[in-house]
Short mmCIF file of N, CA and C in Angstrom, two decimals:
data_model
loop_
_atom_site.label_atom_id
_atom_site.label_comp_id
_atom_site.label_asym_id
_atom_site.label_seq_id
_atom_site.Cartn_x
_atom_site.Cartn_y
_atom_site.Cartn_z
N MET A 6 94.57 91.25 76.15
CA MET A 6 93.66 90.70 75.17
C MET A 6 92.24 90.64 75.73
N GLU A 7 91.81 91.74 76.27
CA GLU A 7 90.51 91.77 76.89
C GLU A 7 89.54 92.53 76.01
N GLN A 8 88.34 92.01 75.84
CA GLN A 8 87.32 92.68 75.07
C GLN A 8 86.73 93.82 75.89
N GLY A 9 86.27 94.86 75.20
CA GLY A 9 85.57 95.94 75.89
C GLY A 9 84.25 95.44 76.43
N SER A 10 83.62 96.21 77.28
CA SER A 10 82.39 95.75 77.92
C SER A 10 81.25 95.55 76.93
N LEU A 11 81.12 96.41 75.91
CA LEU A 11 80.06 96.23 74.92
C LEU A 11 80.33 94.97 74.09
N ALA A 12 81.58 94.78 73.67
CA ALA A 12 81.93 93.58 72.90
C ALA A 12 81.64 92.32 73.72
N LYS A 13 81.95 92.34 75.00
CA LYS A 13 81.70 91.19 75.87
C LYS A 13 80.20 90.93 76.01
N LYS A 14 79.44 92.00 76.17
CA LYS A 14 77.98 91.88 76.29
C LYS A 14 77.38 91.27 75.01
N ILE A 15 77.84 91.75 73.86
CA ILE A 15 77.36 91.22 72.58
C ILE A 15 77.78 89.75 72.44
N SER A 16 79.04 89.43 72.79
CA SER A 16 79.53 88.04 72.72
C SER A 16 78.64 87.11 73.53
N ASP A 17 78.40 87.48 74.76
CA ASP A 17 77.59 86.64 75.65
C ASP A 17 76.18 86.46 75.10
N PHE A 18 75.65 87.51 74.47
CA PHE A 18 74.28 87.48 73.96
C PHE A 18 74.15 86.61 72.70
N VAL A 19 75.10 86.72 71.77
CA VAL A 19 74.96 86.04 70.47
C VAL A 19 75.56 84.63 70.42
N LYS A 20 76.44 84.31 71.36
CA LYS A 20 77.13 83.01 71.33
C LYS A 20 76.18 81.81 71.24
N PRO A 21 75.11 81.74 72.05
CA PRO A 21 74.22 80.58 71.94
C PRO A 21 73.55 80.46 70.56
N ALA A 22 73.13 81.57 69.98
CA ALA A 22 72.47 81.53 68.67
C ALA A 22 73.43 81.07 67.59
N ILE A 23 74.66 81.53 67.65
CA ILE A 23 75.67 81.13 66.67
C ILE A 23 75.99 79.64 66.83
N GLY A 24 76.06 79.18 68.06
CA GLY A 24 76.27 77.76 68.34
C GLY A 24 75.14 76.90 67.80
N ASP A 25 73.90 77.40 67.89
CA ASP A 25 72.74 76.67 67.36
C ASP A 25 72.81 76.53 65.85
N MET A 26 73.58 77.38 65.18
CA MET A 26 73.74 77.31 63.73
C MET A 26 74.90 76.40 63.33
N GLY A 27 75.51 75.73 64.32
CA GLY A 27 76.62 74.82 64.04
C GLY A 27 77.95 75.52 63.85
N LEU A 28 78.04 76.75 64.33
CA LEU A 28 79.26 77.55 64.20
C LEU A 28 79.76 77.93 65.59
N SER A 29 80.97 78.43 65.64
CA SER A 29 81.48 78.92 66.92
C SER A 29 81.78 80.41 66.80
N LEU A 30 81.62 81.10 67.90
CA LEU A 30 81.93 82.52 67.96
C LEU A 30 83.42 82.66 68.23
N TRP A 31 84.17 83.24 67.29
CA TRP A 31 85.61 83.44 67.47
C TRP A 31 85.85 84.69 68.32
N GLY A 32 85.08 85.75 68.06
CA GLY A 32 85.24 86.98 68.83
C GLY A 32 84.35 88.08 68.30
N VAL A 33 84.27 89.15 69.08
CA VAL A 33 83.49 90.33 68.71
C VAL A 33 84.37 91.55 68.90
N GLU A 34 84.33 92.43 67.92
CA GLU A 34 85.11 93.65 67.98
C GLU A 34 84.14 94.82 67.75
N VAL A 35 84.26 95.87 68.56
CA VAL A 35 83.44 97.06 68.37
C VAL A 35 84.39 98.22 68.13
N THR A 36 84.26 98.84 66.96
CA THR A 36 85.09 100.00 66.66
C THR A 36 84.26 101.24 66.93
N SER A 37 84.92 102.28 67.34
CA SER A 37 84.19 103.52 67.62
C SER A 37 84.62 104.59 66.64
N ALA A 38 83.79 104.80 65.67
CA ALA A 38 84.01 105.87 64.69
C ALA A 38 82.77 106.75 64.73
N ASN A 39 82.48 107.45 63.64
CA ASN A 39 81.25 108.25 63.61
C ASN A 39 80.04 107.38 63.91
N ARG A 40 80.00 106.23 63.25
CA ARG A 40 78.97 105.24 63.53
C ARG A 40 79.69 103.98 63.94
N PRO A 41 79.43 103.46 65.14
CA PRO A 41 80.14 102.25 65.58
C PRO A 41 79.94 101.08 64.62
N THR A 42 80.96 100.25 64.52
CA THR A 42 80.89 99.03 63.73
C THR A 42 81.07 97.84 64.66
N VAL A 43 80.16 96.91 64.59
CA VAL A 43 80.24 95.66 65.37
C VAL A 43 80.67 94.58 64.39
N ILE A 44 81.83 93.98 64.66
CA ILE A 44 82.33 92.91 63.80
C ILE A 44 82.26 91.61 64.59
N ILE A 45 81.51 90.66 64.06
CA ILE A 45 81.35 89.35 64.69
C ILE A 45 82.12 88.35 63.84
N TYR A 46 83.09 87.69 64.46
CA TYR A 46 83.89 86.68 63.77
C TYR A 46 83.36 85.31 64.13
N ILE A 47 83.04 84.52 63.09
CA ILE A 47 82.53 83.16 63.31
C ILE A 47 83.49 82.16 62.67
N ASP A 48 83.46 80.93 63.19
CA ASP A 48 84.37 79.92 62.68
C ASP A 48 83.72 78.54 62.81
N SER A 49 84.30 77.57 62.12
CA SER A 49 83.93 76.17 62.27
C SER A 49 85.12 75.34 61.81
N GLU A 50 85.11 74.08 62.11
CA GLU A 50 86.22 73.20 61.73
C GLU A 50 86.41 73.14 60.23
N SER A 51 85.32 73.30 59.48
CA SER A 51 85.41 73.21 58.02
C SER A 51 85.47 74.59 57.36
N GLY A 52 85.64 75.64 58.15
CA GLY A 52 85.66 76.99 57.60
C GLY A 52 84.27 77.58 57.57
N VAL A 53 84.17 78.78 57.01
CA VAL A 53 82.91 79.51 57.00
C VAL A 53 82.63 80.02 55.59
N SER A 54 81.39 79.85 55.15
CA SER A 54 81.00 80.31 53.82
C SER A 54 80.36 81.70 53.89
N ILE A 55 80.24 82.32 52.74
CA ILE A 55 79.56 83.62 52.65
C ILE A 55 78.10 83.47 53.05
N ASP A 56 77.48 82.36 52.66
CA ASP A 56 76.08 82.12 53.02
C ASP A 56 75.90 82.02 54.54
N GLN A 57 76.86 81.38 55.22
CA GLN A 57 76.78 81.28 56.68
C GLN A 57 76.93 82.66 57.31
N CYS A 58 77.84 83.47 56.79
CA CYS A 58 78.01 84.83 57.30
C CYS A 58 76.73 85.64 57.12
N ALA A 59 76.09 85.50 55.95
CA ALA A 59 74.85 86.22 55.68
C ALA A 59 73.74 85.78 56.63
N LYS A 60 73.65 84.48 56.87
CA LYS A 60 72.62 83.95 57.78
C LYS A 60 72.83 84.48 59.20
N VAL A 61 74.07 84.45 59.68
CA VAL A 61 74.37 84.96 61.02
C VAL A 61 74.05 86.45 61.07
N SER A 62 74.41 87.18 60.03
CA SER A 62 74.14 88.62 59.99
C SER A 62 72.65 88.91 60.12
N ARG A 63 71.84 88.19 59.36
CA ARG A 63 70.38 88.39 59.41
C ARG A 63 69.83 88.07 60.79
N GLU A 64 70.17 86.88 61.30
CA GLU A 64 69.57 86.43 62.55
C GLU A 64 70.09 87.21 63.76
N VAL A 65 71.41 87.41 63.82
CA VAL A 65 71.99 88.12 64.96
C VAL A 65 71.61 89.61 64.89
N GLY A 66 71.58 90.17 63.68
CA GLY A 66 71.18 91.56 63.52
C GLY A 66 69.79 91.81 64.07
N LEU A 67 68.88 90.90 63.75
CA LEU A 67 67.51 91.00 64.25
C LEU A 67 67.48 90.88 65.77
N MET A 68 68.24 89.93 66.31
CA MET A 68 68.30 89.75 67.77
C MET A 68 68.81 91.02 68.46
N LEU A 69 69.86 91.61 67.92
CA LEU A 69 70.43 92.83 68.51
C LEU A 69 69.44 93.99 68.46
N GLU A 70 68.68 94.08 67.36
CA GLU A 70 67.68 95.14 67.22
C GLU A 70 66.54 94.95 68.22
N VAL A 71 66.02 93.73 68.31
CA VAL A 71 64.88 93.45 69.20
C VAL A 71 65.25 93.72 70.66
N GLU A 72 66.42 93.27 71.05
CA GLU A 72 66.84 93.42 72.45
C GLU A 72 67.48 94.77 72.74
N GLU A 73 67.70 95.58 71.68
CA GLU A 73 68.31 96.91 71.83
C GLU A 73 69.60 96.87 72.65
N ILE A 74 70.48 95.93 72.28
CA ILE A 74 71.77 95.79 72.96
C ILE A 74 72.64 97.02 72.72
N ILE A 75 72.50 97.61 71.53
CA ILE A 75 73.27 98.80 71.17
C ILE A 75 72.28 99.95 71.02
N SER A 76 72.50 101.02 71.77
CA SER A 76 71.51 102.10 71.83
C SER A 76 71.52 103.05 70.63
N SER A 77 72.62 103.12 69.91
CA SER A 77 72.71 104.05 68.78
C SER A 77 72.79 103.29 67.46
N ALA A 78 72.81 104.03 66.35
CA ALA A 78 72.96 103.42 65.04
C ALA A 78 74.35 102.78 64.94
N TYR A 79 74.43 101.65 64.24
CA TYR A 79 75.70 100.94 64.10
C TYR A 79 75.69 100.15 62.81
N VAL A 80 76.88 99.70 62.41
CA VAL A 80 77.04 98.83 61.25
C VAL A 80 77.41 97.45 61.78
N LEU A 81 76.77 96.41 61.26
CA LEU A 81 77.07 95.04 61.66
C LEU A 81 77.81 94.34 60.53
N GLU A 82 78.95 93.75 60.85
CA GLU A 82 79.71 92.94 59.89
C GLU A 82 79.90 91.56 60.49
N VAL A 83 79.77 90.54 59.66
CA VAL A 83 80.01 89.16 60.09
C VAL A 83 81.05 88.58 59.15
N SER A 84 82.08 87.96 59.73
CA SER A 84 83.21 87.49 58.93
C SER A 84 83.82 86.25 59.57
N SER A 85 84.60 85.54 58.77
CA SER A 85 85.44 84.49 59.35
C SER A 85 86.67 85.20 59.93
N PRO A 86 87.40 84.56 60.83
CA PRO A 86 88.61 85.20 61.36
C PRO A 86 89.70 85.36 60.31
N GLY A 87 89.63 84.58 59.24
CA GLY A 87 90.60 84.70 58.16
C GLY A 87 91.92 84.02 58.45
N LEU A 88 92.83 84.08 57.48
CA LEU A 88 94.14 83.45 57.63
C LEU A 88 95.00 84.16 58.67
N GLU A 89 94.91 85.48 58.71
CA GLU A 89 95.69 86.24 59.69
C GLU A 89 94.76 86.66 60.83
N ARG A 90 94.25 85.65 61.50
CA ARG A 90 93.24 85.87 62.51
C ARG A 90 93.74 86.61 63.75
N LYS A 91 92.88 87.47 64.23
CA LYS A 91 93.12 88.18 65.48
C LYS A 91 92.66 87.24 66.61
N PHE A 92 93.40 87.23 67.70
CA PHE A 92 93.05 86.38 68.83
C PHE A 92 92.32 87.20 69.88
N PHE A 93 91.27 86.63 70.45
CA PHE A 93 90.46 87.30 71.45
C PHE A 93 90.65 86.71 72.85
N LYS A 94 91.12 85.45 72.91
CA LYS A 94 91.29 84.75 74.19
C LYS A 94 92.60 83.98 74.17
N PRO A 95 93.26 83.86 75.31
CA PRO A 95 94.52 83.11 75.37
C PRO A 95 94.42 81.69 74.82
N GLU A 96 93.30 81.01 75.04
CA GLU A 96 93.19 79.62 74.57
C GLU A 96 93.19 79.53 73.05
N GLN A 97 92.85 80.61 72.35
CA GLN A 97 92.92 80.60 70.89
C GLN A 97 94.36 80.62 70.40
N VAL A 98 95.24 81.23 71.17
CA VAL A 98 96.65 81.36 70.80
C VAL A 98 97.38 80.02 70.92
N THR A 99 97.04 79.25 71.93
CA THR A 99 97.75 78.01 72.27
C THR A 99 97.86 77.04 71.10
N ALA A 100 96.84 76.95 70.27
CA ALA A 100 96.84 76.02 69.15
C ALA A 100 97.79 76.43 68.03
N ASN A 101 98.48 77.56 68.20
CA ASN A 101 99.33 78.09 67.13
C ASN A 101 100.82 78.08 67.46
N ILE A 102 101.22 77.22 68.39
CA ILE A 102 102.64 77.11 68.73
C ILE A 102 103.42 76.70 67.48
N GLY A 103 104.54 77.37 67.25
CA GLY A 103 105.35 77.12 66.07
C GLY A 103 105.03 78.06 64.91
N LYS A 104 103.98 78.86 65.06
CA LYS A 104 103.59 79.79 63.99
C LYS A 104 104.00 81.22 64.37
N LYS A 105 104.03 82.08 63.37
CA LYS A 105 104.43 83.47 63.60
C LYS A 105 103.24 84.31 64.04
N LEU A 106 103.52 85.18 65.03
CA LEU A 106 102.52 86.10 65.55
C LEU A 106 103.04 87.52 65.51
N GLU A 107 102.10 88.44 65.47
CA GLU A 107 102.38 89.85 65.64
C GLU A 107 101.63 90.27 66.90
N VAL A 108 102.34 90.88 67.86
CA VAL A 108 101.74 91.23 69.14
C VAL A 108 102.00 92.70 69.45
N ALA A 109 100.94 93.39 69.88
CA ALA A 109 101.06 94.78 70.31
C ALA A 109 100.70 94.85 71.79
N LEU A 110 101.50 95.57 72.55
CA LEU A 110 101.28 95.69 73.99
C LEU A 110 100.64 97.03 74.36
N THR A 111 99.99 97.05 75.52
CA THR A 111 99.48 98.31 76.06
C THR A 111 100.58 99.03 76.83
N ILE A 112 101.42 98.27 77.51
CA ILE A 112 102.53 98.82 78.30
C ILE A 112 103.83 98.29 77.71
N PRO A 113 104.73 99.18 77.30
CA PRO A 113 105.96 98.72 76.64
C PRO A 113 106.90 97.93 77.55
N ILE A 114 107.69 97.09 76.93
CA ILE A 114 108.78 96.37 77.61
C ILE A 114 110.07 96.94 77.03
N GLU A 115 110.87 97.53 77.89
CA GLU A 115 112.12 98.17 77.48
C GLU A 115 111.91 99.11 76.29
N GLY A 116 110.84 99.90 76.37
CA GLY A 116 110.55 100.89 75.35
C GLY A 116 109.92 100.35 74.08
N ARG A 117 109.59 99.09 74.05
CA ARG A 117 109.06 98.46 72.83
C ARG A 117 107.64 97.95 73.06
N LYS A 118 106.73 98.29 72.12
CA LYS A 118 105.34 97.83 72.21
C LYS A 118 104.96 96.79 71.17
N ASN A 119 105.69 96.71 70.07
CA ASN A 119 105.32 95.81 68.97
C ASN A 119 106.36 94.70 68.81
N PHE A 120 105.86 93.47 68.70
CA PHE A 120 106.72 92.31 68.59
C PHE A 120 106.23 91.42 67.47
N ARG A 121 107.17 90.78 66.79
CA ARG A 121 106.86 89.85 65.71
C ARG A 121 107.82 88.68 65.86
N GLY A 122 107.27 87.46 65.95
CA GLY A 122 108.14 86.31 66.10
C GLY A 122 107.35 85.01 66.13
N THR A 123 108.06 83.93 66.36
CA THR A 123 107.47 82.60 66.40
C THR A 123 107.02 82.27 67.82
N LEU A 124 105.79 81.83 67.95
CA LEU A 124 105.24 81.43 69.24
C LEU A 124 105.90 80.13 69.68
N THR A 125 106.57 80.14 70.83
CA THR A 125 107.23 78.93 71.30
C THR A 125 106.50 78.26 72.46
N GLU A 126 105.76 79.05 73.25
CA GLU A 126 104.98 78.46 74.34
C GLU A 126 103.96 79.45 74.89
N THR A 127 102.96 78.91 75.58
CA THR A 127 101.97 79.72 76.29
C THR A 127 101.71 79.07 77.64
N ASP A 128 101.25 79.88 78.58
CA ASP A 128 100.82 79.37 79.88
C ASP A 128 99.78 80.32 80.44
N ASP A 129 99.42 80.15 81.71
CA ASP A 129 98.39 80.99 82.32
C ASP A 129 98.79 82.45 82.41
N GLU A 130 100.08 82.72 82.41
CA GLU A 130 100.56 84.10 82.58
C GLU A 130 100.76 84.84 81.27
N GLY A 131 101.10 84.12 80.20
CA GLY A 131 101.34 84.81 78.94
C GLY A 131 101.85 83.89 77.86
N LEU A 132 102.59 84.49 76.92
CA LEU A 132 103.14 83.72 75.82
C LEU A 132 104.61 84.06 75.64
N VAL A 133 105.33 83.19 74.94
CA VAL A 133 106.75 83.41 74.67
C VAL A 133 106.94 83.43 73.16
N LEU A 134 107.61 84.49 72.69
CA LEU A 134 107.91 84.64 71.26
C LEU A 134 109.41 84.59 71.05
N GLN A 135 109.82 83.84 70.04
CA GLN A 135 111.20 83.90 69.57
C GLN A 135 111.22 84.96 68.48
N LEU A 136 111.81 86.10 68.79
CA LEU A 136 111.79 87.22 67.86
C LEU A 136 112.77 87.03 66.72
N GLU A 137 112.45 87.65 65.60
CA GLU A 137 113.30 87.56 64.42
C GLU A 137 114.58 88.38 64.59
N ASP A 138 114.51 89.44 65.40
CA ASP A 138 115.63 90.37 65.51
C ASP A 138 116.40 90.25 66.84
N GLN A 139 116.22 89.14 67.54
CA GLN A 139 116.83 89.01 68.86
C GLN A 139 117.08 87.53 69.17
N GLU A 140 118.18 87.25 69.83
CA GLU A 140 118.54 85.86 70.13
C GLU A 140 117.69 85.27 71.25
N GLU A 141 117.45 86.06 72.30
CA GLU A 141 116.69 85.58 73.46
C GLU A 141 115.19 85.71 73.21
N PRO A 142 114.40 84.68 73.55
CA PRO A 142 112.94 84.80 73.43
C PRO A 142 112.42 85.83 74.44
N VAL A 143 111.23 86.34 74.20
CA VAL A 143 110.63 87.33 75.09
C VAL A 143 109.30 86.80 75.61
N LYS A 144 109.07 87.01 76.91
CA LYS A 144 107.83 86.59 77.57
C LYS A 144 106.91 87.80 77.62
N LEU A 145 105.68 87.65 77.13
CA LEU A 145 104.70 88.73 77.12
C LEU A 145 103.49 88.31 77.95
N ASP A 146 103.16 89.10 78.96
CA ASP A 146 102.04 88.78 79.85
C ASP A 146 100.70 89.09 79.18
N TRP A 147 99.70 88.22 79.42
CA TRP A 147 98.38 88.40 78.82
C TRP A 147 97.81 89.77 79.14
N ASP A 148 97.97 90.24 80.37
CA ASP A 148 97.35 91.51 80.75
C ASP A 148 98.01 92.73 80.10
N ARG A 149 99.14 92.55 79.46
CA ARG A 149 99.80 93.64 78.72
C ARG A 149 99.50 93.61 77.23
N ILE A 150 98.94 92.50 76.75
CA ILE A 150 98.70 92.35 75.31
C ILE A 150 97.42 93.07 74.91
N ARG A 151 97.58 94.04 74.01
CA ARG A 151 96.44 94.78 73.47
C ARG A 151 95.85 94.04 72.28
N LYS A 152 96.75 93.50 71.43
CA LYS A 152 96.31 92.81 70.22
C LYS A 152 97.34 91.75 69.86
N ALA A 153 96.85 90.59 69.44
CA ALA A 153 97.73 89.53 68.94
C ALA A 153 97.05 88.93 67.72
N LYS A 154 97.84 88.72 66.67
CA LYS A 154 97.27 88.11 65.47
C LYS A 154 98.28 87.18 64.82
N LEU A 155 97.75 86.23 64.10
CA LEU A 155 98.54 85.24 63.37
C LEU A 155 99.08 85.89 62.10
N ILE A 156 100.29 85.55 61.74
CA ILE A 156 100.87 85.98 60.47
C ILE A 156 100.90 84.76 59.58
N HIS A 157 100.08 84.77 58.55
CA HIS A 157 100.02 83.61 57.65
C HIS A 157 101.20 83.63 56.70
N GLU A 158 101.82 82.49 56.53
CA GLU A 158 102.94 82.37 55.60
C GLU A 158 102.56 81.40 54.49
N PHE A 159 102.56 81.91 53.27
CA PHE A 159 102.28 81.05 52.11
C PHE A 159 103.52 80.21 51.81
N LYS A 160 103.31 78.95 51.51
CA LYS A 160 104.44 78.08 51.24
C LYS A 160 104.52 77.73 49.79
#
């Protein structure tokens, strides 16, 4: 669950400005297509409005342009993490014990890279999922996790 170097650089640069707006930076994702897309996820205890996303987009977009953090043309998107939020740091996962996660690994365990199950615990080394298709829980190390996201269940 490690951010790329450009995403990390952008995170470090924009985090103080987003904090000054009363919001928290959930994470930054940089996709590489014909034109790179920078996705900045913001959050707060009371959620995030469209107006807050627009304000962050204007202010952070200007900051990125002035400082030339990204050397080529790019698209900037600002969003809340949403109900099925992607996790960027282990500490974000911890608050979701008892909820369902979808996890993709970089290095397979017994030939398997994708896991879906209930989060039962986390520690400094990784997380434990109780899988839907297996009796024994599985331990997944943080350094093997490529992507982890919450699976929202409507009740």
